[in-house]
Amino acid sequence: MLNINIERLKRSIRELSQIGYNEEDHGVYRWGFTAADMEARHWLLDTVKAEGYQAHMDGAGNVFFGIGDYHEKPAVLTGSHLDTVPAGGIFDGALGVLSGLEVLRTLTEHDVQLKHPVWVVATAEEEGRFGGMMGSQAIAGALNMDWLMSAHDADNVYLKDALAEHGLDVMNVLDAAWPPERLKAFYELHIEQGPVLFNEDICIGAVEGISGVFKWIVHLKGKADHAGTAPMNMRSDAFMGLADFAHEIDRIIAEDGTDKTRITVGKVDLKPGSPHTVPGEAVFTIVGRDMSNEIMEDLADSCRKALSAIARKHRLMFEYEQVSWLKPQACSDKLTQIIEKKAKSRKLSCVKMPSGAGHDTQFLAQITDAGLIFIPSVNGVSHAPDEWSHWHDVEAGTNVLLDCIIESAS
């Protein structure tokens, strides 16, 4: 039974964590297609090429590296993403990429002979700055030019312009699609980003399915007015509309959701933004999640109805744009069983579980068998500077990934 080199993997994770690191809040800032994100991609390309691996970046910004020719035989692919949310942690996404690199290093130094190529991907724009998971969607052939040309972030920066800023052409993104026959399997190692494994002291999560997610950008438009002279009962206060909607979230989940439902208002912009002015417009995001696409549709309908009623109450105009709608996705039963078997062979505790967060796996699962491996997040924290996973869990998860890849590639 082979084992990865945890000290070598630690060094790689720590080195990558310095790209986009902020000294003030200790967070990592590698928002998709920013300078730091692209610096990380080029760092990875330089690193793996220096170690002798084949490597390239495709038209969508995905970085690939590996051993063997996937044009001759279908490859076993592993990986995750390099981009982070603003003020993110060092493990989300990066673990899946660098654990893949460590698997390659282990296979190489032990001269393991496999029947199928083994490749790693660092996907682009997984965190949804422009809506969706562009890199893995491109690989799965799940994009179209209409979306690519119209996609923009919450600050109205267009995807096509962000790509061009870094020498990428939006017209080449669709060329990144992989034919299904080029893949044998896909594995992703990821931190759980929730408290279940940590609280129950379980080492490995074998993920059965991934939650769907929809993202809206909402505009509530009223009338800016003087904060001192406008009577309270005569205002068209956009913030009051947002506040009322926030109080409706619990009711919407209770009536139309499940224990797996999540609805989040994550970004808010009040205009004109003066302490002495009644807000004339509130622009905010709504992100809804559930394991059922039907329930997601019910949640979206309830959010629309609630916002329409609130807008009438406060004399506001309600508009929204659906930035993305990602359906729930089941993982491969076959690969989930392999993950369980390999965890058991190493005497590691393991449980089948759903994923409430979206992952690249949900799009790779549309074109090949795909499996998702979780390790614990300390206190369930993620998307924050204090995101952490213990090194012994990182080592255990990467060893399970190694075993799974060897089996699938043999």
mmCIF file of C-alpha atoms in Angstrom:
data_model
loop_
_atom_site.group_PDB
_atom_site.id
_atom_site.type_symbol
_atom_site.label_atom_id
_atom_site.label_comp_id
_atom_site.label_asym_id
_atom_site.label_seq_id
_atom_site.Cartn_x
_atom_site.Cartn_y
_atom_site.Cartn_z
ATOM 1 C CA MET A 1 0.000 0.000 0.000
ATOM 2 C CA LEU A 2 1.554 3.279 -1.132
ATOM 3 C CA ASN A 3 1.436 6.457 0.928
ATOM 4 C CA ILE A 4 1.715 10.059 -0.168
ATOM 5 C CA ASN A 5 4.347 12.433 1.243
ATOM 6 C CA ILE A 6 2.383 14.722 3.548
ATOM 7 C CA GLU A 7 5.305 17.071 4.174
ATOM 8 C CA ARG A 8 5.673 17.655 0.441
ATOM 9 C CA LEU A 9 1.937 18.270 0.102
ATOM 10 C CA LYS A 10 2.034 20.727 3.019
ATOM 11 C CA ARG A 11 4.756 22.724 1.303
ATOM 12 C CA SER A 12 2.744 22.936 -1.904
ATOM 13 C CA ILE A 13 -0.427 24.078 -0.100
ATOM 14 C CA ARG A 14 1.478 26.687 1.892
ATOM 15 C CA GLU A 15 3.287 28.005 -1.179
ATOM 16 C CA LEU A 16 0.049 28.387 -3.135
ATOM 17 C CA SER A 17 -1.634 30.051 -0.141
ATOM 18 C CA GLN A 18 0.722 33.018 -0.436
ATOM 19 C CA ILE A 19 -0.749 33.965 -3.827
ATOM 20 C CA GLY A 20 -3.556 36.412 -3.082
ATOM 21 C CA TYR A 21 -2.908 36.365 0.677
ATOM 22 C CA ASN A 22 -4.036 39.497 2.545
ATOM 23 C CA GLU A 23 -1.985 40.465 5.609
ATOM 24 C CA GLU A 24 -4.790 42.480 7.192
ATOM 25 C CA ASP A 25 -7.580 39.903 7.414
ATOM 26 C CA HIS A 26 -5.459 36.789 6.669
ATOM 27 C CA GLY A 27 -7.823 35.803 3.888
ATOM 28 C CA VAL A 28 -6.949 34.575 0.396
ATOM 29 C CA TYR A 29 -8.214 36.673 -2.535
ATOM 30 C CA ARG A 30 -8.170 34.728 -5.802
ATOM 31 C CA TRP A 31 -11.594 35.690 -7.209
ATOM 32 C CA GLY A 32 -12.048 34.113 -10.651
ATOM 33 C CA PHE A 33 -10.060 35.761 -13.470
ATOM 34 C CA THR A 34 -8.412 38.359 -11.269
ATOM 35 C CA ALA A 35 -4.652 38.905 -11.367
ATOM 36 C CA ALA A 36 -4.086 36.684 -8.312
ATOM 37 C CA ASP A 37 -6.159 33.872 -9.778
ATOM 38 C CA MET A 38 -4.150 33.927 -13.002
ATOM 39 C CA GLU A 39 -0.888 34.157 -11.059
ATOM 40 C CA ALA A 40 -1.867 30.930 -9.283
ATOM 41 C CA ARG A 41 -2.579 29.212 -12.616
ATOM 42 C CA HIS A 42 0.792 30.181 -14.030
ATOM 43 C CA TRP A 43 2.521 29.180 -10.784
ATOM 44 C CA LEU A 44 0.950 25.740 -11.115
ATOM 45 C CA LEU A 45 1.946 25.412 -14.776
ATOM 46 C CA ASP A 46 5.532 26.381 -14.000
ATOM 47 C CA THR A 47 5.675 24.014 -11.014
ATOM 48 C CA VAL A 48 4.425 20.900 -12.803
ATOM 49 C CA LYS A 49 6.415 21.533 -15.973
ATOM 50 C CA ALA A 50 9.574 21.858 -13.871
ATOM 51 C CA GLU A 51 8.783 18.416 -12.426
ATOM 52 C CA GLY A 52 8.509 16.931 -15.904
ATOM 53 C CA TYR A 53 4.740 16.593 -16.304
ATOM 54 C CA GLN A 54 2.838 17.364 -19.482
ATOM 55 C CA ALA A 55 0.805 20.527 -18.891
ATOM 56 C CA HIS A 56 -1.303 23.123 -20.660
ATOM 57 C CA MET A 57 -4.042 25.720 -20.135
ATOM 58 C CA ASP A 58 -7.171 25.458 -22.267
ATOM 59 C CA GLY A 59 -9.319 28.237 -23.701
ATOM 60 C CA ALA A 60 -11.475 28.392 -20.561
ATOM 61 C CA GLY A 61 -8.485 28.903 -18.264
ATOM 62 C CA ASN A 62 -8.484 25.311 -16.959
ATOM 63 C CA VAL A 63 -4.982 23.998 -16.214
ATOM 64 C CA PHE A 64 -4.321 20.327 -17.025
ATOM 65 C CA PHE A 65 -1.252 18.228 -16.191
ATOM 66 C CA GLY A 66 -0.579 14.525 -15.984
ATOM 67 C CA ILE A 67 0.989 11.320 -17.264
ATOM 68 C CA GLY A 68 -0.025 9.281 -20.307
ATOM 69 C CA ASP A 69 -1.853 10.158 -23.520
ATOM 70 C CA TYR A 70 -5.600 10.656 -23.014
ATOM 71 C CA HIS A 71 -6.062 10.717 -26.801
ATOM 72 C CA GLU A 72 -5.082 7.040 -26.960
ATOM 73 C CA LYS A 73 -6.866 5.729 -23.849
ATOM 74 C CA PRO A 74 -9.503 7.330 -21.623
ATOM 75 C CA ALA A 75 -7.978 9.061 -18.620
ATOM 76 C CA VAL A 76 -8.705 8.990 -14.932
ATOM 77 C CA LEU A 77 -9.013 12.678 -14.082
ATOM 78 C CA THR A 78 -8.841 14.277 -10.643
ATOM 79 C CA GLY A 79 -8.751 17.846 -9.414
ATOM 80 C CA SER A 80 -10.729 20.840 -8.247
ATOM 81 C CA HIS A 81 -10.371 24.629 -8.536
ATOM 82 C CA LEU A 82 -7.794 27.305 -7.698
ATOM 83 C CA ASP A 83 -10.031 30.379 -7.395
ATOM 84 C CA THR A 84 -11.358 31.461 -3.997
ATOM 85 C CA VAL A 85 -14.131 33.644 -2.672
ATOM 86 C CA PRO A 86 -12.890 37.015 -1.381
ATOM 87 C CA ALA A 87 -11.237 36.481 2.021
ATOM 88 C CA GLY A 88 -11.335 32.713 1.537
ATOM 89 C CA GLY A 89 -9.268 29.952 3.106
ATOM 90 C CA ILE A 90 -6.298 27.927 1.891
ATOM 91 C CA PHE A 91 -7.941 24.505 1.413
ATOM 92 C CA ASP A 92 -11.179 25.061 -0.527
ATOM 93 C CA GLY A 93 -10.435 23.915 -4.064
ATOM 94 C CA ALA A 94 -6.654 24.087 -3.699
ATOM 95 C CA LEU A 95 -6.611 20.814 -1.739
ATOM 96 C CA GLY A 96 -8.182 18.909 -4.632
ATOM 97 C CA VAL A 97 -5.657 20.251 -7.138
ATOM 98 C CA LEU A 98 -2.533 19.811 -5.030
ATOM 99 C CA SER A 99 -3.583 16.403 -3.695
ATOM 100 C CA GLY A 100 -3.844 15.397 -7.355
ATOM 101 C CA LEU A 101 -0.299 16.648 -7.910
ATOM 102 C CA GLU A 102 0.860 14.663 -4.873
ATOM 103 C CA VAL A 103 -0.795 11.530 -6.267
ATOM 104 C CA LEU A 104 1.117 12.009 -9.530
ATOM 105 C CA ARG A 105 4.366 12.495 -7.635
ATOM 106 C CA THR A 106 3.758 9.291 -5.658
ATOM 107 C CA LEU A 107 2.918 7.277 -8.768
ATOM 108 C CA THR A 108 6.011 8.618 -10.519
ATOM 109 C CA GLU A 109 8.537 8.031 -7.754
ATOM 110 C CA HIS A 110 7.282 4.466 -7.234
ATOM 111 C CA ASP A 111 7.136 3.835 -11.004
ATOM 112 C CA VAL A 112 3.563 2.562 -10.774
ATOM 113 C CA GLN A 113 2.467 1.105 -14.118
ATOM 114 C CA LEU A 114 -1.169 1.814 -14.972
ATOM 115 C CA LYS A 115 -3.347 0.948 -17.950
ATOM 116 C CA HIS A 116 -4.908 4.402 -18.208
ATOM 117 C CA PRO A 117 -3.489 7.933 -18.195
ATOM 118 C CA VAL A 118 -3.842 9.921 -14.960
ATOM 119 C CA TRP A 119 -4.397 13.663 -15.253
ATOM 120 C CA VAL A 120 -5.168 16.521 -12.884
ATOM 121 C CA VAL A 121 -7.278 19.593 -13.626
ATOM 122 C CA ALA A 122 -7.331 22.962 -11.878
ATOM 123 C CA THR A 123 -10.675 24.296 -13.044
ATOM 124 C CA ALA A 124 -11.385 27.973 -13.664
ATOM 125 C CA GLU A 125 -14.021 30.174 -12.037
ATOM 126 C CA GLU A 126 -15.659 27.555 -9.817
ATOM 127 C CA GLU A 127 -16.696 29.984 -7.088
ATOM 128 C CA GLY A 128 -19.305 31.613 -9.314
ATOM 129 C CA ARG A 129 -18.110 35.182 -9.717
ATOM 130 C CA PHE A 130 -19.919 35.186 -13.078
ATOM 131 C CA GLY A 131 -22.528 32.586 -12.116
ATOM 132 C CA GLY A 132 -22.142 28.842 -12.436
ATOM 133 C CA MET A 133 -18.873 26.919 -12.541
ATOM 134 C CA MET A 134 -17.430 27.989 -15.847
ATOM 135 C CA GLY A 135 -14.346 25.762 -16.004
ATOM 136 C CA SER A 136 -16.038 22.453 -15.322
ATOM 137 C CA GLN A 137 -19.075 23.480 -17.363
ATOM 138 C CA ALA A 138 -16.730 24.082 -20.302
ATOM 139 C CA ILE A 139 -15.147 20.638 -19.904
ATOM 140 C CA ALA A 140 -18.601 19.039 -19.772
ATOM 141 C CA GLY A 141 -19.794 20.922 -22.851
ATOM 142 C CA ALA A 142 -22.517 22.578 -20.765
ATOM 143 C CA LEU A 143 -22.034 26.173 -21.970
ATOM 144 C CA ASN A 144 -23.358 28.168 -24.899
ATOM 145 C CA MET A 145 -22.177 31.363 -26.544
ATOM 146 C CA ASP A 146 -25.254 33.360 -25.507
ATOM 147 C CA TRP A 147 -24.433 32.819 -21.842
ATOM 148 C CA LEU A 148 -20.715 33.436 -22.330
ATOM 149 C CA MET A 149 -21.337 36.783 -24.016
ATOM 150 C CA SER A 150 -23.884 37.993 -21.459
ATOM 151 C CA ALA A 151 -22.390 36.640 -18.194
ATOM 152 C CA HIS A 152 -21.291 39.319 -15.735
ATOM 153 C CA ASP A 153 -20.542 39.614 -12.038
ATOM 154 C CA ALA A 154 -22.414 41.580 -9.369
ATOM 155 C CA ASP A 155 -20.284 44.655 -10.175
ATOM 156 C CA ASN A 156 -21.286 44.446 -13.871
ATOM 157 C CA VAL A 157 -17.862 43.269 -15.082
ATOM 158 C CA TYR A 158 -18.456 41.021 -18.095
ATOM 159 C CA LEU A 159 -16.853 37.590 -18.302
ATOM 160 C CA LYS A 160 -15.664 38.200 -21.867
ATOM 161 C CA ASP A 161 -13.816 41.324 -20.715
ATOM 162 C CA ALA A 162 -12.247 39.568 -17.716
ATOM 163 C CA LEU A 163 -11.007 36.805 -20.010
ATOM 164 C CA ALA A 164 -9.582 39.295 -22.508
ATOM 165 C CA GLU A 165 -7.725 41.119 -19.741
ATOM 166 C CA HIS A 166 -5.681 37.950 -19.220
ATOM 167 C CA GLY A 167 -5.136 37.050 -22.849
ATOM 168 C CA LEU A 168 -8.037 34.609 -23.151
ATOM 169 C CA ASP A 169 -10.696 34.815 -25.846
ATOM 170 C CA VAL A 170 -14.311 34.030 -24.988
ATOM 171 C CA MET A 171 -14.681 32.552 -28.482
ATOM 172 C CA ASN A 172 -12.315 29.717 -27.482
ATOM 173 C CA VAL A 173 -14.148 28.629 -24.332
ATOM 174 C CA LEU A 174 -16.440 26.144 -26.077
ATOM 175 C CA ASP A 175 -13.372 24.373 -27.524
ATOM 176 C CA ALA A 176 -12.508 23.230 -23.986
ATOM 177 C CA ALA A 177 -15.202 20.498 -24.026
ATOM 178 C CA TRP A 178 -13.979 16.905 -23.551
ATOM 179 C CA PRO A 179 -15.687 14.073 -25.430
ATOM 180 C CA PRO A 180 -17.062 11.584 -22.863
ATOM 181 C CA GLU A 181 -15.025 8.770 -24.416
ATOM 182 C CA ARG A 182 -11.844 10.586 -23.376
ATOM 183 C CA LEU A 183 -12.631 10.034 -19.688
ATOM 184 C CA LYS A 184 -12.782 6.859 -17.616
ATOM 185 C CA ALA A 185 -13.531 8.468 -14.255
ATOM 186 C CA PHE A 186 -13.238 11.690 -12.281
ATOM 187 C CA TYR A 187 -12.422 12.043 -8.576
ATOM 188 C CA GLU A 188 -12.447 15.213 -6.489
ATOM 189 C CA LEU A 189 -11.011 15.519 -2.980
ATOM 190 C CA HIS A 190 -12.481 18.453 -1.054
ATOM 191 C CA ILE A 191 -12.978 19.724 2.453
ATOM 192 C CA GLU A 192 -16.546 19.200 3.633
ATOM 193 C CA GLN A 193 -17.173 22.928 4.308
ATOM 194 C CA GLY A 194 -19.693 21.855 6.942
ATOM 195 C CA PRO A 195 -19.634 20.426 10.493
ATOM 196 C CA VAL A 196 -20.859 16.827 10.065
ATOM 197 C CA LEU A 197 -17.583 14.939 9.740
ATOM 198 C CA PHE A 198 -15.796 17.089 12.320
ATOM 199 C CA ASN A 199 -18.581 16.907 14.918
ATOM 200 C CA GLU A 200 -19.015 13.153 14.508
ATOM 201 C CA ASP A 201 -15.255 12.468 14.347
ATOM 202 C CA ILE A 202 -15.479 10.742 10.947
ATOM 203 C CA CYS A 203 -12.461 10.823 8.687
ATOM 204 C CA ILE A 204 -13.911 10.348 5.176
ATOM 205 C CA GLY A 205 -17.178 11.357 3.532
ATOM 206 C CA ALA A 206 -18.225 9.423 0.419
ATOM 207 C CA VAL A 207 -20.568 11.896 -1.266
ATOM 208 C CA GLU A 208 -23.731 10.461 -2.834
ATOM 209 C CA GLY A 209 -25.076 13.637 -4.425
ATOM 210 C CA ILE A 210 -24.558 17.386 -4.736
ATOM 211 C CA SER A 211 -27.090 20.101 -4.017
ATOM 212 C CA GLY A 212 -28.467 22.246 -6.802
ATOM 213 C CA VAL A 213 -28.070 26.008 -6.590
ATOM 214 C CA PHE A 214 -29.647 29.073 -8.170
ATOM 215 C CA LYS A 215 -28.263 32.606 -8.030
ATOM 216 C CA TRP A 216 -30.187 35.835 -8.547
ATOM 217 C CA ILE A 217 -29.199 39.493 -8.663
ATOM 218 C CA VAL A 218 -32.174 41.460 -7.316
ATOM 219 C CA HIS A 219 -32.968 45.170 -7.693
ATOM 220 C CA LEU A 220 -35.488 46.880 -5.422
ATOM 221 C CA LYS A 221 -35.914 50.422 -6.737
ATOM 222 C CA GLY A 222 -37.552 53.178 -4.743
ATOM 223 C CA LYS A 223 -36.756 56.880 -4.371
ATOM 224 C CA ALA A 224 -33.749 58.451 -2.716
ATOM 225 C CA ASP A 225 -34.767 61.190 -0.277
ATOM 226 C CA HIS A 226 -33.451 63.338 2.550
ATOM 227 C CA ALA A 227 -33.089 61.273 5.708
ATOM 228 C CA GLY A 228 -34.124 64.182 7.905
ATOM 229 C CA THR A 229 -37.076 65.640 6.052
ATOM 230 C CA ALA A 230 -38.784 62.664 4.377
ATOM 231 C CA PRO A 231 -41.596 61.410 6.699
ATOM 232 C CA MET A 232 -41.343 57.711 7.541
ATOM 233 C CA ASN A 233 -44.767 56.903 6.100
ATOM 234 C CA MET A 234 -44.025 58.624 2.793
ATOM 235 C CA ARG A 235 -40.739 56.954 1.940
ATOM 236 C CA SER A 236 -39.974 54.462 -0.831
ATOM 237 C CA ASP A 237 -37.085 52.969 1.150
ATOM 238 C CA ALA A 238 -35.366 50.190 -0.765
ATOM 239 C CA PHE A 239 -33.523 48.956 2.315
ATOM 240 C CA MET A 240 -36.791 48.348 4.159
ATOM 241 C CA GLY A 241 -37.814 46.085 1.290
ATOM 242 C CA LEU A 242 -34.576 44.110 1.631
ATOM 243 C CA ALA A 243 -35.015 43.887 5.405
ATOM 244 C CA ASP A 244 -38.569 42.583 5.024
ATOM 245 C CA PHE A 245 -37.393 39.919 2.580
ATOM 246 C CA ALA A 246 -34.678 38.772 4.988
ATOM 247 C CA HIS A 247 -37.390 38.124 7.567
ATOM 248 C CA GLU A 248 -39.364 36.085 5.014
ATOM 249 C CA ILE A 249 -36.576 33.553 4.412
ATOM 250 C CA ASP A 250 -37.392 31.339 7.392
ATOM 251 C CA ARG A 251 -41.066 31.215 6.391
ATOM 252 C CA ILE A 252 -40.240 30.328 2.774
ATOM 253 C CA ILE A 253 -38.013 27.446 3.883
ATOM 254 C CA ALA A 254 -40.580 26.204 6.402
ATOM 255 C CA GLU A 255 -43.367 26.175 3.801
ATOM 256 C CA ASP A 256 -41.524 25.079 0.654
ATOM 257 C CA GLY A 257 -38.115 23.758 1.667
ATOM 258 C CA THR A 258 -36.491 20.832 3.452
ATOM 259 C CA ASP A 259 -33.809 20.347 6.067
ATOM 260 C CA LYS A 260 -31.337 20.534 3.136
ATOM 261 C CA THR A 261 -32.612 23.940 1.931
ATOM 262 C CA ARG A 262 -30.403 27.010 2.162
ATOM 263 C CA ILE A 263 -31.286 30.587 1.110
ATOM 264 C CA THR A 264 -28.646 33.292 1.491
ATOM 265 C CA VAL A 265 -28.463 37.020 0.838
ATOM 266 C CA GLY A 266 -24.698 37.342 0.460
ATOM 267 C CA LYS A 267 -23.917 40.681 -1.240
ATOM 268 C CA VAL A 268 -25.760 43.963 -0.740
ATOM 269 C CA ASP A 269 -25.278 47.391 -2.290
ATOM 270 C CA LEU A 270 -27.401 50.344 -1.158
ATOM 271 C CA LYS A 271 -27.580 53.366 -3.445
ATOM 272 C CA PRO A 272 -26.712 56.196 -3.322
ATOM 273 C CA GLY A 273 -24.952 55.018 -0.157
ATOM 274 C CA SER A 274 -25.013 58.181 1.984
ATOM 275 C CA PRO A 275 -25.711 58.114 5.749
ATOM 276 C CA HIS A 276 -28.081 61.043 5.320
ATOM 277 C CA THR A 277 -30.034 59.715 2.330
ATOM 278 C CA VAL A 278 -32.931 57.259 2.232
ATOM 279 C CA PRO A 279 -31.710 54.371 0.011
ATOM 280 C CA GLY A 280 -33.288 54.676 -3.429
ATOM 281 C CA GLU A 281 -32.116 51.262 -4.588
ATOM 282 C CA ALA A 282 -31.025 47.981 -3.015
ATOM 283 C CA VAL A 283 -29.067 45.570 -5.191
ATOM 284 C CA PHE A 284 -28.449 42.179 -3.624
ATOM 285 C CA THR A 285 -27.824 38.521 -4.394
ATOM 286 C CA ILE A 286 -30.024 35.580 -3.459
ATOM 287 C CA VAL A 287 -28.537 32.090 -3.577
ATOM 288 C CA GLY A 288 -30.880 29.133 -3.019
ATOM 289 C CA ARG A 289 -29.880 25.479 -2.622
ATOM 290 C CA ASP A 290 -31.585 22.120 -2.242
ATOM 291 C CA MET A 291 -31.107 18.476 -3.218
ATOM 292 C CA SER A 292 -34.322 18.536 -5.302
ATOM 293 C CA ASN A 293 -34.733 20.573 -8.473
ATOM 294 C CA GLU A 294 -38.523 20.614 -7.948
ATOM 295 C CA ILE A 295 -38.093 22.097 -4.482
ATOM 296 C CA MET A 296 -35.654 24.673 -5.878
ATOM 297 C CA GLU A 297 -38.360 25.743 -8.343
ATOM 298 C CA ASP A 298 -40.859 26.085 -5.469
ATOM 299 C CA LEU A 299 -38.349 28.148 -3.472
ATOM 300 C CA ALA A 300 -37.674 30.434 -6.421
ATOM 301 C CA ASP A 301 -41.414 30.939 -6.961
ATOM 302 C CA SER A 302 -41.902 31.788 -3.286
ATOM 303 C CA CYS A 303 -39.012 34.269 -3.362
ATOM 304 C CA ARG A 304 -40.594 35.984 -6.393
ATOM 305 C CA LYS A 305 -44.007 36.215 -4.718
ATOM 306 C CA ALA A 306 -42.552 37.525 -1.456
ATOM 307 C CA LEU A 307 -40.454 40.173 -3.205
ATOM 308 C CA SER A 308 -43.402 41.272 -5.360
ATOM 309 C CA ALA A 309 -45.620 41.737 -2.272
ATOM 310 C CA ILE A 310 -42.863 43.564 -0.393
ATOM 311 C CA ALA A 311 -42.282 45.874 -3.356
ATOM 312 C CA ARG A 312 -45.990 46.822 -3.405
ATOM 313 C CA LYS A 313 -45.958 47.451 0.332
ATOM 314 C CA HIS A 314 -43.004 49.855 0.147
ATOM 315 C CA ARG A 315 -43.816 51.442 -3.227
ATOM 316 C CA LEU A 316 -40.801 49.845 -4.893
ATOM 317 C CA MET A 317 -40.068 48.366 -8.302
ATOM 318 C CA PHE A 318 -38.855 44.743 -8.165
ATOM 319 C CA GLU A 319 -36.548 43.332 -10.852
ATOM 320 C CA TYR A 320 -34.266 40.294 -10.815
ATOM 321 C CA GLU A 321 -31.835 38.486 -13.072
ATOM 322 C CA GLN A 322 -31.268 34.754 -12.779
ATOM 323 C CA VAL A 323 -27.493 34.480 -13.115
ATOM 324 C CA SER A 324 -27.356 30.687 -12.904
ATOM 325 C CA TRP A 325 -29.393 27.562 -12.216
ATOM 326 C CA LEU A 326 -27.405 24.408 -11.474
ATOM 327 C CA LYS A 327 -29.478 21.276 -10.977
ATOM 328 C CA PRO A 328 -28.733 18.735 -8.225
ATOM 329 C CA GLN A 329 -26.459 15.926 -9.381
ATOM 330 C CA ALA A 330 -25.975 12.363 -8.148
ATOM 331 C CA CYS A 331 -22.450 10.989 -7.891
ATOM 332 C CA SER A 332 -21.476 7.622 -9.393
ATOM 333 C CA ASP A 333 -22.589 4.710 -7.216
ATOM 334 C CA LYS A 334 -19.629 2.719 -8.507
ATOM 335 C CA LEU A 335 -17.054 5.320 -7.467
ATOM 336 C CA THR A 336 -18.782 5.989 -4.158
ATOM 337 C CA GLN A 337 -18.430 2.288 -3.378
ATOM 338 C CA ILE A 338 -14.738 2.403 -4.337
ATOM 339 C CA ILE A 339 -14.209 5.366 -1.989
ATOM 340 C CA GLU A 340 -15.895 3.477 0.853
ATOM 341 C CA LYS A 341 -13.864 0.342 0.134
ATOM 342 C CA LYS A 342 -10.550 2.194 0.060
ATOM 343 C CA ALA A 343 -11.315 4.063 3.283
ATOM 344 C CA LYS A 344 -12.180 0.764 4.959
ATOM 345 C CA SER A 345 -8.962 -0.880 3.706
ATOM 346 C CA ARG A 346 -7.004 1.868 5.483
ATOM 347 C CA LYS A 347 -9.137 1.427 8.614
ATOM 348 C CA LEU A 348 -10.563 4.946 8.280
ATOM 349 C CA SER A 349 -14.078 5.805 9.420
ATOM 350 C CA CYS A 350 -16.332 6.667 6.472
ATOM 351 C CA VAL A 351 -19.940 7.726 5.927
ATOM 352 C CA LYS A 352 -22.109 8.303 2.861
ATOM 353 C CA MET A 353 -23.416 11.865 2.812
ATOM 354 C CA PRO A 354 -24.832 14.611 0.576
ATOM 355 C CA SER A 355 -23.026 17.828 -0.301
ATOM 356 C CA GLY A 356 -24.855 21.071 0.370
ATOM 357 C CA ALA A 357 -22.214 23.039 -1.546
ATOM 358 C CA GLY A 358 -21.678 22.875 -5.285
ATOM 359 C CA HIS A 359 -18.535 21.283 -6.714
ATOM 360 C CA ASP A 360 -16.883 20.673 -10.079
ATOM 361 C CA THR A 361 -17.921 17.032 -9.697
ATOM 362 C CA GLN A 362 -21.534 17.876 -10.526
ATOM 363 C CA PHE A 363 -20.607 18.817 -14.094
ATOM 364 C CA LEU A 364 -17.985 16.126 -14.674
ATOM 365 C CA ALA A 365 -20.675 13.635 -13.554
ATOM 366 C CA GLN A 366 -22.613 14.563 -16.693
ATOM 367 C CA ILE A 367 -19.945 13.054 -18.959
ATOM 368 C CA THR A 368 -18.252 10.333 -16.859
ATOM 369 C CA ASP A 369 -18.392 8.375 -13.596
ATOM 370 C CA ALA A 370 -17.588 10.953 -10.910
ATOM 371 C CA GLY A 371 -16.839 10.563 -7.218
ATOM 372 C CA LEU A 372 -16.414 13.163 -4.474
ATOM 373 C CA ILE A 373 -14.349 12.575 -1.311
ATOM 374 C CA PHE A 374 -14.784 14.792 1.751
ATOM 375 C CA ILE A 375 -12.440 15.322 4.689
ATOM 376 C CA PRO A 376 -13.424 17.238 7.847
ATOM 377 C CA SER A 377 -13.391 21.027 8.125
ATOM 378 C CA VAL A 378 -12.533 22.133 11.666
ATOM 379 C CA ASN A 379 -15.758 23.419 13.230
ATOM 380 C CA GLY A 380 -17.336 23.274 9.786
ATOM 381 C CA VAL A 381 -15.749 26.585 8.757
ATOM 382 C CA SER A 382 -15.101 27.407 5.091
ATOM 383 C CA HIS A 383 -15.075 30.467 2.801
ATOM 384 C CA ALA A 384 -13.317 32.323 5.619
ATOM 385 C CA PRO A 385 -9.720 33.021 6.714
ATOM 386 C CA ASP A 386 -10.006 30.559 9.630
ATOM 387 C CA GLU A 387 -10.925 27.657 7.323
ATOM 388 C CA TRP A 388 -8.772 24.706 8.414
ATOM 389 C CA SER A 389 -8.418 20.960 8.045
ATOM 390 C CA HIS A 390 -5.984 18.961 10.146
ATOM 391 C CA TRP A 391 -2.958 17.644 8.296
ATOM 392 C CA HIS A 392 -3.664 14.082 9.382
ATOM 393 C CA ASP A 393 -7.070 14.350 7.668
ATOM 394 C CA VAL A 394 -5.446 15.845 4.570
ATOM 395 C CA GLU A 395 -3.023 12.916 4.511
ATOM 396 C CA ALA A 396 -5.771 10.333 4.996
ATOM 397 C CA GLY A 397 -7.961 11.843 2.276
ATOM 398 C CA THR A 398 -5.102 12.064 -0.211
ATOM 399 C CA ASN A 399 -4.127 8.445 0.466
ATOM 400 C CA VAL A 400 -7.717 7.374 -0.219
ATOM 401 C CA LEU A 401 -7.640 9.431 -3.426
ATOM 402 C CA LEU A 402 -4.398 7.697 -4.418
ATOM 403 C CA ASP A 403 -5.933 4.256 -3.848
ATOM 404 C CA CYS A 404 -9.076 5.137 -5.811
ATOM 405 C CA ILE A 405 -7.084 6.450 -8.770
ATOM 406 C CA ILE A 406 -4.870 3.361 -8.857
ATOM 407 C CA GLU A 407 -7.923 1.101 -8.908
ATOM 408 C CA SER A 408 -9.737 3.089 -11.606
ATOM 409 C CA ALA A 409 -6.607 3.478 -13.745
ATOM 410 C CA SER A 410 -5.742 -0.225 -13.478
#
